[in-house]
Amino acid sequence: MKQNKPIAVFDSGIGGLTVYRELKRRLPGENFIYLGDTARVPYGTKSADTIVKYSLQNAEFLVSLGIKMLVVACNTASSYAMEALVDRFDMPIIGVIPSGVRRALKLTASGRVGVIATESTVQSGSYQKLLAESRPGVEVAARACPLFVPLVEEGWLDHSVTRQVSEVYLRPLAEAEIDTLILGCTHYPMLKQMIGEVLGPSVQLVDSAEALAMEIEGILTSLSLEHKGGDAEAPDAFYVTDSIPRFQRVAGIFLGRELANIRQVDLQFLPRQEA
């Protein structure tokens, strides 16, 4: 049955595990396949053409495993590759950026929305453009926070250094008097508590992973693609394109448990799959 096929999630690396975590929490009866392209991370330093190429390779591999939906957890891939992915594959393909934007616009009262993301995502203007198109007149303050990623992967979620970095990064957004902040990188939800403490209770945080999971639940229902039966029958599968031990270590930080079902794959030498 198509409904019982897994949902695939791909990211340029490890951060997409926050999306997987929220999906699993919200949809415990579904099976998932996660692919982290850890050999080629970060995507943000690559050209748009390369990001599209890598994203199509990721999708071709996942489609070859027999899936019912593709979730693009990577903000950079969502910025540059969604059109190419939708054109090639005949299945629901969901990107992380629109979900975060829709959630932020529901929450903001003042129309002043902040976005924090990697440098490449901020430079792409994807969040800024979609916010402006969705609600003309919205004021957007965007800030790149590149040091958040290594701090999260080091496990420094409640460290004095992380707090100092947060205060520097977030000060301009507080001065812009935003009332809503989009966490526009999949690593950033790991710092949600600290970011909330720095900005204070007047700023609502939009966890794009949570927003995406809520929307996917609704999409599955509307398309009658929910898993038929009780709990998912097979263990979730995890694929990486580089070191398994490093992925396993950082995954423990993200998920609070050890992953065992991890395999390494070389996407560059896989035959192209027909959509």
Phi, psi and omega in degrees: 000136180301324183299331185268005173288158182282163170264133181257140177235129173232149180217161177291346181199240190255333187302331180297351176296337174293325176291313177304315182301315181290322177297317181293323179293319184278331185232066185295342180275358181263151171267146182228148170238128180245134175237122174248117183276064189290342179284338187241008176289145001271148175286336187297340179269358184266163176287163178301319180298320180292320178298318178296316180300312180297319181296320178294322177297317177301312183294319180299319177297313183293320177298325179296341180274353178083083182237164180251347182202146178242126179249121179265098184280339183283124180296321181295315177296322177296329181288324191245337193246357186299317182299316180295321180293316180295323179294326187272325190245135183264076177196165176297128178233120188242128178256157187284333188291309182301325181296316179295321179295313181299320180293317181298319182290336174287327187272326188291135175259327184271341185082010176254109187243134175258153176226128169243137185199183174287166181301317183294321180292319177296315181294330179293335180073013186299312179294315182300315182294315182292323176298314181294321179291324183283328177216095178304138180096350178295140178261125184241129173244115184249142183217128175279137181230065189296333183286344180298323184297306179296328178295319178295314183291341174278348181084015182271063186279335181226049185255150180297326178296317179297322178295318179297317178297318180299317181296321179292312182297320191270348182304313179298330179287321176296320179293333177281357177058044174291154173245356180217138180231124176272125174275092192269028172217141187292344174285330193294331176302338177294340180253018186302317182297314181294317179299319178297321179293321181291318183275334180091168187290347181283348180253122177273135182262133177255108175276108183300330178295316178294316180298318179296316181297321178297317181292321181295324176302316179293322179295316178302318180293315183294330180263005182055045181251009180296146177301130181268116182132195181271232179294155179303136187279329185249150176293148177294147183250143181232131180236143174227161179254005178216210189306124176289315182303318180295315178301317182297320180295310183289327177300326177298325177292317184288320189255344182071019178205161181272136176263138180246328188272067183241134178230152178258140182221147176254103185289336185289342183246016176273142175293146178294135179265145176285138180289000000 
